[in-house]
């Protein structure tokens, strides 16, 4: 069920599954939701783990993640991104910020649902 929620959020931000980075983002957000330590070293830990899972390189993962963040910022649902960030975004977020925003939002949603 969590993968579905992650995919729904990413799609609502204007990022479609036609981008390779979409799949990397779904997996990466899932990892960050389970272990926030990935957010401390996005380049060395998170990208490496995603690359291993998808049989590619960390630099390819990094490029494709940057692409989907740019798509979200330039052509996607920026108001939604601003809303879920819970702080003003004056510039396009870095990859670490983007993963943090999504993972934090989804973890908060799960906690809220658990309390109901």
Short mmCIF file of C-alpha atoms in Angstrom, two decimals:
data_model
loop_
_atom_site.label_atom_id
_atom_site.label_comp_id
_atom_site.label_asym_id
_atom_site.label_seq_id
_atom_site.Cartn_x
_atom_site.Cartn_y
_atom_site.Cartn_z
CA UNK A 1 0.00 0.00 0.00
CA UNK A 2 2.89 2.41 0.73
CA UNK A 3 4.26 2.17 -2.82
CA UNK A 4 0.85 3.16 -4.15
CA UNK A 5 0.75 6.23 -1.88
CA UNK A 6 4.26 7.27 -2.94
CA UNK A 7 3.35 6.88 -6.62
CA UNK A 8 0.14 8.89 -6.15
CA UNK A 9 2.01 11.75 -4.51
CA UNK A 10 4.73 11.80 -7.17
CA UNK A 11 2.17 11.74 -9.97
CA UNK A 12 0.19 14.53 -8.31
CA UNK A 13 3.38 16.61 -8.41
CA UNK A 14 3.40 16.27 -12.19
CA UNK A 15 6.03 13.56 -12.53
CA UNK A 16 4.96 10.69 -14.76
CA UNK A 17 6.24 7.15 -15.00
CA UNK A 18 7.71 7.88 -18.44
CA UNK A 19 10.76 9.31 -16.69
CA UNK A 20 13.40 6.87 -15.48
CA UNK A 21 13.83 9.05 -12.41
CA UNK A 22 10.21 8.40 -11.45
CA UNK A 23 11.00 4.80 -10.53
CA UNK A 24 14.21 5.81 -8.76
CA UNK A 25 12.27 8.43 -6.81
CA UNK A 26 9.58 5.96 -5.71
CA UNK A 27 12.20 3.52 -4.44
CA UNK A 28 14.32 6.27 -2.87
CA UNK A 29 11.40 7.82 -0.99
CA UNK A 30 10.48 4.37 0.32
CA UNK A 31 14.05 3.89 1.58
CA UNK A 32 14.06 7.33 3.23
CA UNK A 33 10.73 6.63 4.93
CA UNK A 34 12.20 3.49 6.48
CA UNK A 35 15.58 4.97 7.38
CA UNK A 36 16.21 8.71 7.55
CA UNK A 37 19.98 8.09 7.56
CA UNK A 38 19.76 7.97 3.76
CA UNK A 39 18.98 11.69 3.85
CA UNK A 40 22.32 12.38 5.53
CA UNK A 41 24.28 11.09 2.56
CA UNK A 42 22.15 11.16 -0.55
CA UNK A 43 25.08 10.88 -2.96
CA UNK A 44 26.97 8.08 -1.24
CA UNK A 45 24.25 6.03 0.39
CA UNK A 46 20.91 6.65 -1.29
CA UNK A 47 22.02 6.89 -4.92
CA UNK A 48 24.27 3.85 -4.48
CA UNK A 49 21.43 1.78 -3.05
CA UNK A 50 19.03 2.84 -5.84
CA UNK A 51 21.70 2.13 -8.48
CA UNK A 52 22.26 -1.37 -7.10
CA UNK A 53 18.54 -2.12 -7.15
CA UNK A 54 18.17 -0.94 -10.77
CA UNK A 55 21.52 -2.24 -12.08
CA UNK A 56 22.81 1.17 -13.08
CA UNK A 57 25.31 3.75 -11.84
CA UNK A 58 24.98 6.29 -9.08
CA UNK A 59 25.68 9.11 -11.53
CA UNK A 60 22.84 7.95 -13.76
CA UNK A 61 20.49 7.88 -10.76
CA UNK A 62 21.62 11.36 -9.73
CA UNK A 63 21.03 12.79 -13.23
CA UNK A 64 17.60 11.19 -13.55
CA UNK A 65 16.51 12.36 -10.09
CA UNK A 66 17.64 15.91 -10.93
CA UNK A 67 15.58 15.69 -14.13
CA UNK A 68 12.34 14.76 -12.36
CA UNK A 69 12.88 17.47 -9.74
CA UNK A 70 13.36 20.01 -12.54
CA UNK A 71 10.20 18.75 -14.29
CA UNK A 72 8.23 19.08 -11.04
CA UNK A 73 9.57 22.58 -10.42
CA UNK A 74 9.17 23.95 -13.95
CA UNK A 75 6.09 22.18 -15.31
CA UNK A 76 4.58 20.27 -12.42
CA UNK A 77 2.35 21.07 -9.50
CA UNK A 78 4.55 23.60 -7.71
CA UNK A 79 1.72 24.79 -5.39
CA UNK A 80 1.35 21.24 -4.05
CA UNK A 81 5.10 20.97 -3.55
CA UNK A 82 5.06 24.27 -1.65
CA UNK A 83 2.19 23.01 0.50
CA UNK A 84 3.74 19.69 1.47
CA UNK A 85 7.16 21.26 2.09
CA UNK A 86 5.62 23.26 4.96
CA UNK A 87 8.13 26.07 4.37
CA UNK A 88 8.61 28.52 1.50
CA UNK A 89 10.59 27.22 -1.45
CA UNK A 90 12.25 30.16 -3.18
CA UNK A 91 14.35 27.98 -5.48
CA UNK A 92 14.19 24.48 -6.87
CA UNK A 93 14.92 22.05 -4.03
CA UNK A 94 18.04 19.94 -4.02
CA UNK A 95 17.66 16.19 -4.31
CA UNK A 96 18.17 15.77 -0.56
CA UNK A 97 15.52 18.39 0.19
CA UNK A 98 13.12 16.80 -2.30
CA UNK A 99 13.49 13.33 -0.77
CA UNK A 100 13.11 14.85 2.70
CA UNK A 101 9.96 16.76 1.75
CA UNK A 102 8.27 13.71 0.24
CA UNK A 103 9.34 11.20 2.91
CA UNK A 104 8.38 13.53 5.76
CA UNK A 105 4.99 14.30 4.24
CA UNK A 106 4.17 10.63 3.66
CA UNK A 107 5.38 9.57 7.11
CA UNK A 108 3.18 12.26 8.65
CA UNK A 109 0.22 10.99 6.59
CA UNK A 110 0.81 7.43 7.82
CA UNK A 111 1.03 8.60 11.46
CA UNK A 112 -2.19 10.58 11.07
CA UNK A 113 -3.99 7.57 9.58
CA UNK A 114 -2.68 5.32 12.37
CA UNK A 115 -4.16 7.67 14.98
CA UNK A 116 -7.63 7.54 13.43
#
